[in-house]
């Protein structure tokens, strides 16, 4: 077992790509935060906007790794409506206090990374293949 666990949620693949880059650089264990019913299409996007705006904590599936076993838990997810993606909120509330140390990363279209009420410690820009401009 490794001493770093990356737990990420991704609806469209951007956050997964960043999580995989972090794993490649660190050799961390990795786990996807998954919901019982994956969000898809327009219905998925509208539901995501509501859940984030209302700060809902949707159900997520149990993970295969125990965050308490790791020295560092890295939690990642997209920004939805200038807030944490709702499944990330569920995961963070459930697990962040169990881990010895916690780091967060997020991906966004351009606005909202200050979800903790202050700017991120580090910010980097990536161009995703799906972006045309
Ligand atoms: C429902 C929804 C709401 C979003 N809200 C924001 C936002 O408020 N600010 C922003 O910069 N990007 C926003 N985005 C863009 C995503 O944060 C961005 O594309 C992210 O990289 C998606 O990650 P994923 O591909 O791992 O799901 C939103 C995307 C979705 C689907």
Coordinates of N, CA, C and O and ligand atoms in Angstrom, one line a residue:
X1 N 0.8 -1.2 0.0 CA 0.0 0.0 0.0 C 0.9 1.3 0.0 O 1.9 1.3 0.6
X2 N 0.4 2.3 -0.7 CA 1.1 3.5 -0.8 C 0.7 4.4 0.4 O -0.1 4.1 1.2
X3 N 1.5 5.6 0.6 CA 1.1 6.5 1.7 C 0.3 7.7 1.2 O -0.1 8.5 2.0
X4 N -0.1 7.7 -0.1 CA -0.9 8.8 -0.6 C -2.1 8.1 -1.3 O -2.0 7.2 -2.1
X5 N -3.3 8.6 -1.0 CA -4.5 8.2 -1.7 C -5.1 9.4 -2.4 O -5.4 10.4 -1.8
X6 N -5.3 9.2 -3.7 CA -6.1 10.3 -4.5 C -7.5 9.8 -4.7 O -7.7 8.7 -5.2
X7 N -8.4 10.6 -4.2 CA -9.9 10.2 -4.5 C -10.4 11.3 -5.3 O -10.4 12.5 -4.9
X8 N -11.0 11.0 -6.4 CA -11.5 12.1 -7.3 C -12.9 11.7 -7.9 O -13.2 10.6 -8.0
X9 N -13.6 12.8 -8.2 CA -14.9 12.6 -8.9 C -14.7 13.3 -10.2 O -14.1 14.4 -10.3
X10 N -15.2 12.7 -11.3 CA -15.2 13.3 -12.6 C -16.4 12.9 -13.4 O -16.8 11.8 -13.5
X11 N -17.1 14.0 -13.9 CA -18.3 13.7 -14.8 C -17.8 13.6 -16.2 O -18.3 12.8 -17.0
X12 N -16.9 14.5 -16.6 CA -16.6 14.6 -18.1 C -15.2 14.1 -18.4 O -14.8 14.1 -19.6
X13 N -14.4 13.8 -17.4 CA -13.0 13.3 -17.7 C -11.9 14.2 -17.4 O -10.7 13.8 -17.3
X14 N -12.1 15.5 -17.2 CA -11.0 16.5 -17.0 C -10.3 16.2 -15.7 O -9.1 16.1 -15.6
X15 N -11.1 16.0 -14.6 CA -10.5 15.8 -13.3 C -9.8 14.4 -13.3 O -8.8 14.3 -12.6
X16 N -10.4 13.5 -14.0 CA -9.7 12.1 -14.0 C -8.3 12.3 -14.6 O -7.4 11.7 -14.2
X17 N -8.2 13.1 -15.7 CA -6.9 13.3 -16.3 C -5.9 13.9 -15.4 O -4.8 13.5 -15.3
X18 N -6.3 14.9 -14.6 CA -5.4 15.5 -13.6 C -5.1 14.5 -12.5 O -3.9 14.4 -12.1
X19 N -6.1 13.8 -12.1 CA -5.8 12.8 -11.0 C -4.8 11.8 -11.5 O -3.8 11.4 -10.8
X20 N -4.9 11.4 -12.8 CA -3.9 10.4 -13.3 C -2.5 11.0 -13.4 O -1.6 10.3 -13.2
X21 N -2.5 12.3 -13.7 CA -1.1 12.9 -13.8 C -0.5 13.0 -12.4 O 0.7 12.8 -12.2
X22 N -1.3 13.3 -11.4 CA -0.8 13.3 -10.0 C -0.4 11.9 -9.6 O 0.7 11.7 -9.0
X23 N -1.2 10.9 -10.0 CA -0.7 9.5 -9.7 C 0.6 9.2 -10.4 O 1.5 8.5 -9.8
X24 N 0.7 9.6 -11.7 CA 1.9 9.3 -12.4 C 3.2 9.9 -11.7 O 4.2 9.4 -11.7
X25 N 2.9 11.1 -11.2 CA 4.1 11.8 -10.5 C 4.4 11.3 -9.1 O 5.5 11.5 -8.7
X26 N 3.4 10.7 -8.5 CA 3.6 10.4 -7.0 C 3.5 8.9 -6.8 O 4.0 8.4 -5.7
X27 N 3.0 8.1 -7.7 CA 2.8 6.7 -7.4 C 1.7 6.4 -6.4 O 1.6 5.3 -5.9
X28 N 0.8 7.4 -6.2 CA -0.2 7.2 -5.2 C -1.3 6.2 -5.6 O -1.4 5.8 -6.8
X29 N -2.0 5.6 -4.6 CA -3.2 4.8 -4.9 C -4.3 5.8 -5.4 O -4.3 7.0 -5.0
X30 N -5.2 5.3 -6.1 CA -6.2 6.1 -6.7 C -7.6 5.5 -6.6 O -7.7 4.3 -6.8
X31 N -8.6 6.3 -6.4 CA -9.9 5.8 -6.3 C -10.9 6.8 -6.9 O -10.8 8.0 -6.6
X32 N -11.9 6.3 -7.6 CA -12.9 7.2 -8.2 C -14.0 7.3 -7.2 O -14.5 6.3 -6.7
X33 N -14.5 8.5 -7.0 CA -15.7 8.7 -6.2 C -16.9 8.5 -7.2 O -17.0 9.2 -8.2
X34 N -17.7 7.5 -6.9 CA -18.8 7.2 -7.8 C -20.2 7.2 -7.1 O -20.3 7.0 -5.9
X35 N -21.1 7.6 -7.9 CA -22.5 7.6 -7.4 C -23.2 6.4 -7.9 O -22.9 5.8 -8.9
X36 N -24.3 6.0 -7.2 CA -25.0 4.8 -7.7 C -25.5 4.9 -9.1 O -25.5 4.0 -9.9
X37 N -26.0 6.1 -9.5 CA -26.4 6.4 -10.8 C -25.6 7.5 -11.5 O -25.7 8.7 -11.1
X38 N -24.7 7.1 -12.4 CA -23.9 8.2 -13.0 C -24.7 9.3 -13.7 O -25.7 9.0 -14.2
X39 N -24.2 10.5 -13.6 CA -24.9 11.7 -14.2 C -24.5 11.7 -15.7 O -23.3 11.7 -16.0
X40 N -25.5 11.8 -16.5 CA -25.3 11.8 -18.0 C -26.2 12.8 -18.6 O -27.3 13.1 -18.2
X41 N -25.7 13.4 -19.7 CA -26.5 14.3 -20.6 C -27.0 15.5 -19.9 O -26.5 15.9 -18.8
X42 N -28.0 16.1 -20.5 CA -28.6 17.4 -20.0 C -29.2 17.2 -18.6 O -29.0 18.1 -17.8
X43 N -29.8 16.1 -18.4 CA -30.4 15.8 -17.1 C -29.3 15.8 -16.0 O -29.5 16.3 -14.9
X44 N -28.2 15.2 -16.4 CA -27.1 15.1 -15.4 C -26.5 16.5 -15.1 O -26.2 16.8 -14.0
X45 N -26.4 17.4 -16.1 CA -25.9 18.7 -15.9 C -26.8 19.6 -15.1 O -26.4 20.2 -14.1
X46 N -28.1 19.5 -15.4 CA -29.1 20.3 -14.6 C -29.1 19.8 -13.1 O -29.1 20.6 -12.2
X47 N -29.1 18.5 -13.0 CA -29.1 17.9 -11.6 C -27.8 18.4 -10.9 O -27.9 18.7 -9.7
X48 N -26.7 18.4 -11.6 CA -25.4 18.8 -11.0 C -25.5 20.3 -10.5 O -25.1 20.6 -9.4
X49 N -26.1 21.1 -11.3 CA -26.3 22.5 -11.0 C -27.1 22.7 -9.7 O -26.8 23.4 -8.8
X50 N -28.2 22.0 -9.7 CA -29.1 22.1 -8.5 C -28.4 21.5 -7.2 O -28.4 22.2 -6.2
X51 N -27.8 20.4 -7.4 CA -27.1 19.7 -6.2 C -26.0 20.6 -5.6 O -25.9 20.7 -4.4
X52 N -25.3 21.2 -6.6 CA -24.2 22.1 -6.1 C -24.7 23.4 -5.5 O -24.3 23.8 -4.4
X53 N -25.7 24.0 -6.1 CA -26.2 25.2 -5.6 C -26.9 25.1 -4.2 O -26.7 25.9 -3.4
X54 N -27.5 23.9 -4.1 CA -28.2 23.7 -2.8 C -27.3 22.9 -1.8 O -27.8 22.5 -0.7
X55 N -26.1 22.8 -2.2 CA -25.1 22.1 -1.3 C -25.6 20.8 -0.8 O -25.4 20.4 0.3
X56 N -26.2 20.0 -1.7 CA -26.6 18.7 -1.4 C -25.5 17.7 -1.2 O -24.4 17.9 -1.8
X57 N -25.7 16.7 -0.5 CA -24.8 15.6 -0.3 C -25.4 14.3 -0.9 O -26.0 13.5 -0.1
X58 N -25.2 14.1 -2.1 CA -25.8 12.9 -2.7 C -25.1 11.6 -2.3 O -24.0 11.6 -1.8
X59 N -25.8 10.5 -2.4 CA -25.2 9.2 -2.0 C -24.0 8.9 -2.9 O -24.1 9.2 -4.1
X60 N -23.0 8.3 -2.4 CA -21.9 7.8 -3.2 C -21.6 6.3 -2.8 O -22.0 5.9 -1.7
X61 N -21.0 5.6 -3.7 CA -20.7 4.2 -3.4 C -19.5 4.1 -2.5 O -18.6 5.0 -2.5
X62 N -19.5 3.0 -1.7 CA -18.4 2.8 -0.8 C -17.1 2.6 -1.6 O -17.1 2.0 -2.7
X63 N -16.0 3.1 -1.1 CA -14.7 3.0 -1.9 C -14.0 1.7 -1.4 O -14.3 1.1 -0.4
X64 N -13.0 1.4 -2.2 CA -12.2 0.2 -1.9 C -11.0 0.5 -0.9 O -10.4 -0.4 -0.3
X65 N -10.7 1.8 -0.7 CA -9.6 2.2 0.1 C -10.1 2.9 1.4 O -11.1 3.6 1.4
X66 N -9.3 2.7 2.5 CA -9.7 3.4 3.7 C -8.7 4.6 3.9 O -7.5 4.5 4.1
X67 N -9.3 5.9 3.8 CA -8.4 7.1 3.9 C -7.6 7.1 5.1 O -6.5 7.6 5.1
X68 N -8.1 6.5 6.2 CA -7.4 6.6 7.5 C -6.0 5.8 7.4 O -5.1 6.0 8.2
X69 N -5.9 4.9 6.4 CA -4.7 4.1 6.3 C -3.5 4.9 5.6 O -2.4 4.4 5.5
X70 N -3.9 6.1 5.2 CA -2.9 6.9 4.4 C -2.4 8.1 5.1 O -3.1 8.7 5.9
X71 N -1.1 8.5 4.8 CA -0.6 9.7 5.4 C -1.2 11.0 4.8 O -1.4 12.0 5.4
X72 N -1.6 10.9 3.5 CA -2.1 12.1 2.8 C -3.3 11.6 1.9 O -3.2 10.7 1.1
X73 N -4.4 12.3 2.1 CA -5.6 12.1 1.2 C -5.7 13.3 0.3 O -5.8 14.4 0.8
X74 N -5.7 13.0 -1.0 CA -5.8 14.1 -2.0 C -7.2 13.9 -2.6 O -7.5 12.9 -3.2
X75 N -8.0 15.0 -2.4 CA -9.4 14.9 -2.9 C -9.5 15.9 -4.1 O -9.2 17.0 -4.0
X76 N -10.1 15.4 -5.2 CA -10.2 16.2 -6.4 C -11.6 16.1 -7.0 O -12.3 15.1 -6.9
X77 N -12.0 17.2 -7.6 CA -13.3 17.2 -8.3 C -13.5 18.5 -9.1 O -12.7 19.4 -9.0
X78 N -14.5 18.5 -9.9 CA -14.8 19.7 -10.7 C -15.5 20.8 -9.9 O -16.2 20.4 -8.9
X79 N -15.5 22.0 -10.3 CA -16.3 23.1 -9.8 C -17.6 23.1 -10.5 O -17.7 23.0 -11.7
X80 N -18.7 23.1 -9.7 CA -20.1 23.2 -10.3 C -20.7 24.4 -9.7 O -20.8 24.5 -8.4
X81 N -21.2 25.4 -10.5 CA -21.9 26.6 -10.0 C -21.1 27.2 -8.9 O -21.6 27.6 -7.9
X82 N -19.8 27.4 -9.1 CA -18.9 28.0 -8.2 C -18.8 27.3 -6.8 O -18.5 28.0 -5.8
X83 N -19.2 26.1 -6.8 CA -19.1 25.3 -5.6 C -18.4 23.9 -5.8 O -18.2 23.6 -7.0
X84 N -18.2 23.2 -4.7 CA -17.7 21.9 -4.9 C -18.7 21.0 -5.6 O -19.9 21.2 -5.3
X85 N -18.3 20.2 -6.5 CA -19.2 19.2 -7.1 C -19.8 18.4 -5.9 O -19.1 18.0 -5.0
X86 N -21.1 18.1 -6.0 CA -21.9 17.6 -4.8 C -21.3 16.2 -4.4 O -21.2 16.0 -3.1
X87 N -20.9 15.3 -5.2 CA -20.4 14.0 -4.7 C -19.1 14.2 -4.0 O -18.8 13.4 -3.0
X88 N -18.3 15.2 -4.3 CA -17.1 15.5 -3.6 C -17.4 16.0 -2.2 O -16.7 15.7 -1.3
X89 N -18.4 16.8 -2.1 CA -18.9 17.3 -0.8 C -19.2 16.1 0.1 O -18.8 16.1 1.3
X90 N -20.0 15.2 -0.4 CA -20.3 14.0 0.4 C -19.0 13.3 0.8 O -18.9 12.9 2.0
X91 N -18.1 13.0 -0.1 CA -16.9 12.3 0.2 C -16.1 13.0 1.2 O -15.5 12.4 2.2
X92 N -15.9 14.3 1.0 CA -15.0 15.1 1.9 C -15.6 15.1 3.3 O -14.8 14.9 4.3
X93 N -16.9 15.3 3.4 CA -17.5 15.3 4.8 C -17.3 14.0 5.5 O -17.1 13.9 6.7
X94 N -17.4 12.9 4.7 CA -17.3 11.6 5.3 C -15.8 11.2 5.7 O -15.6 10.5 6.6
X95 N -14.9 11.7 4.9 CA -13.5 11.2 5.0 C -12.4 12.1 5.4 O -11.4 11.7 5.9
X96 N -12.6 13.4 5.2 CA -11.5 14.4 5.4 C -11.0 14.3 6.8 O -9.8 14.5 7.1
X97 N -11.9 14.1 7.8 CA -11.4 14.1 9.2 C -10.7 12.8 9.6 O -10.1 12.8 10.6
X98 N -10.9 11.8 8.8 CA -10.3 10.5 9.1 C -8.8 10.5 8.6 O -8.0 9.7 9.1
X99 N -8.5 11.3 7.6 CA -7.1 11.3 7.1 C -6.2 12.1 7.9 O -6.6 13.1 8.6
X100 N -4.9 11.7 7.9 CA -3.9 12.5 8.7 C -3.7 13.9 8.1 O -3.7 14.9 8.8
X101 N -3.6 13.9 6.8 CA -3.4 15.2 6.1 C -4.3 15.2 4.9 O -4.5 14.1 4.3
X102 N -4.9 16.3 4.5 CA -5.7 16.4 3.3 C -5.3 17.5 2.4 O -5.0 18.6 2.8
X103 N -5.3 17.2 1.1 CA -5.1 18.3 0.1 C -6.3 18.2 -0.9 O -6.9 17.1 -1.1
X104 N -6.6 19.3 -1.5 CA -7.7 19.4 -2.4 C -7.2 19.9 -3.8 O -6.3 20.7 -3.8
X105 N -7.7 19.4 -4.8 CA -7.5 20.1 -6.1 C -8.9 20.1 -6.9 O -9.8 19.2 -6.6
X106 N -9.0 21.0 -7.7 CA -10.3 21.1 -8.5 C -9.9 21.5 -10.0 O -8.9 22.0 -10.2
X107 N -10.8 21.1 -10.9 CA -10.8 21.6 -12.2 C -12.0 22.5 -12.5 O -13.0 22.3 -11.8
X108 N -11.9 23.4 -13.3 CA -13.0 24.4 -13.6 C -12.8 25.0 -15.0 O -11.8 24.9 -15.6
X109 N -13.9 25.6 -15.4 CA -13.9 26.2 -16.7 C -13.2 27.6 -16.7 O -12.8 28.1 -17.7
X110 N -13.1 28.2 -15.5 CA -12.5 29.5 -15.5 C -12.8 30.3 -14.2 O -12.2 31.3 -13.9
X111 N -13.8 29.9 -13.4 CA -14.2 30.7 -12.3 C -14.8 29.8 -11.2 O -15.6 29.0 -11.5
X112 N -14.3 29.9 -10.0 CA -14.9 29.2 -8.9 C -14.0 28.4 -8.0 O -14.4 27.8 -7.0
X113 N -12.7 28.5 -8.3 CA -11.7 27.7 -7.5 C -11.5 28.2 -6.1 O -10.9 27.5 -5.3
X114 N -12.1 29.4 -5.8 CA -12.0 29.9 -4.4 C -13.1 29.4 -3.6 O -13.7 30.1 -2.8
X115 N -13.5 28.1 -3.7 CA -14.6 27.5 -3.0 C -14.4 27.5 -1.5 O -15.4 27.5 -0.7
X116 N -13.2 27.6 -1.0 CA -12.9 27.6 0.4 C -13.0 29.0 1.0 O -12.7 29.3 2.1
X117 N -13.4 30.0 0.1 CA -13.5 31.4 0.6 C -12.2 32.1 0.4 O -12.0 33.2 0.9
X118 N -11.2 31.5 -0.2 CA -9.9 32.1 -0.4 C -9.3 31.5 -1.7 O -9.7 30.4 -2.0
X119 N -8.3 32.2 -2.3 CA -7.8 31.7 -3.5 C -7.0 30.4 -3.2 O -6.5 30.1 -2.1
X120 N -6.9 29.5 -4.3 CA -6.1 28.3 -4.1 C -4.6 28.6 -3.8 O -4.1 29.6 -4.2
X121 N -3.9 27.7 -3.2 CA -2.5 27.9 -2.9 C -1.7 27.9 -4.3 O -0.7 28.6 -4.4
X122 N -2.1 27.0 -5.2 CA -1.5 26.9 -6.5 C -2.5 26.8 -7.5 O -3.5 26.2 -7.3
X123 N -2.3 27.4 -8.7 CA -3.2 27.3 -9.8 C -2.4 27.0 -11.0 O -1.4 27.6 -11.2
X124 N -2.9 26.1 -11.9 CA -2.3 25.8 -13.1 C -3.3 25.8 -14.2 O -4.5 25.4 -14.0
X125 N -3.0 26.2 -15.4 CA -3.9 26.1 -16.5 C -3.6 24.9 -17.5 O -2.4 24.8 -17.8
X126 N -4.6 24.2 -17.8 CA -4.4 23.1 -18.8 C -5.4 23.4 -19.9 O -6.5 23.8 -19.6
X127 N -5.1 23.0 -21.1 CA -6.1 23.0 -22.1 C -6.6 21.6 -22.4 O -5.8 20.7 -22.6
X128 N -7.9 21.4 -22.2 CA -8.4 20.0 -22.4 C -8.7 19.8 -23.8 O -9.1 20.7 -24.6
X129 N -8.6 18.6 -24.3 CA -8.8 18.3 -25.7 C -10.2 18.7 -26.2 O -10.4 19.0 -27.3
X130 N -11.2 18.7 -25.3 CA -12.5 19.0 -25.7 C -12.7 20.5 -25.9 O -13.7 20.9 -26.5
X131 N -11.8 21.3 -25.4 CA -11.9 22.8 -25.6 C -11.5 23.2 -27.0 O -10.4 22.9 -27.4
X132 N -12.4 24.0 -27.6 CA -12.0 24.4 -29.0 C -11.4 25.7 -29.1 O -10.7 26.1 -30.1
X133 N -11.5 26.6 -28.1 CA -10.9 27.9 -28.1 C -9.8 28.0 -27.1 O -9.8 27.3 -26.1
Ligands
LIG1 C1 -23.0 21.5 -13.9 C2 -21.7 22.2 -14.2 C3 -21.4 23.4 -13.5 C4 -20.2 24.1 -13.8 N1 -19.9 25.3 -13.1 C5 -18.7 25.9 -13.3 C6 -18.4 27.1 -12.6 O1 -19.2 27.6 -11.8 N2 -17.2 27.7 -12.9 C7 -16.3 27.1 -13.7 O2 -15.2 27.7 -13.9 N3 -16.6 25.9 -14.4 C8 -17.7 25.3 -14.2 N4 -18.0 24.1 -14.8 C9 -17.0 23.5 -15.7 C10 -16.3 22.4 -15.0 O3 -15.9 22.8 -13.7 C11 -15.0 21.9 -15.7 O4 -15.3 21.7 -17.1 C12 -14.4 20.7 -15.1 O5 -13.1 20.5 -15.5 C13 -15.2 19.5 -15.4 O6 -14.6 18.4 -14.8 P1 -14.9 16.8 -15.2 O7 -14.6 16.8 -16.7 O8 -13.9 16.0 -14.4 O9 -16.3 16.5 -14.8 C14 -19.2 23.5 -14.6 C15 -19.5 22.3 -15.3 C16 -20.7 21.6 -15.0 C17 -21.0 20.3 -15.7

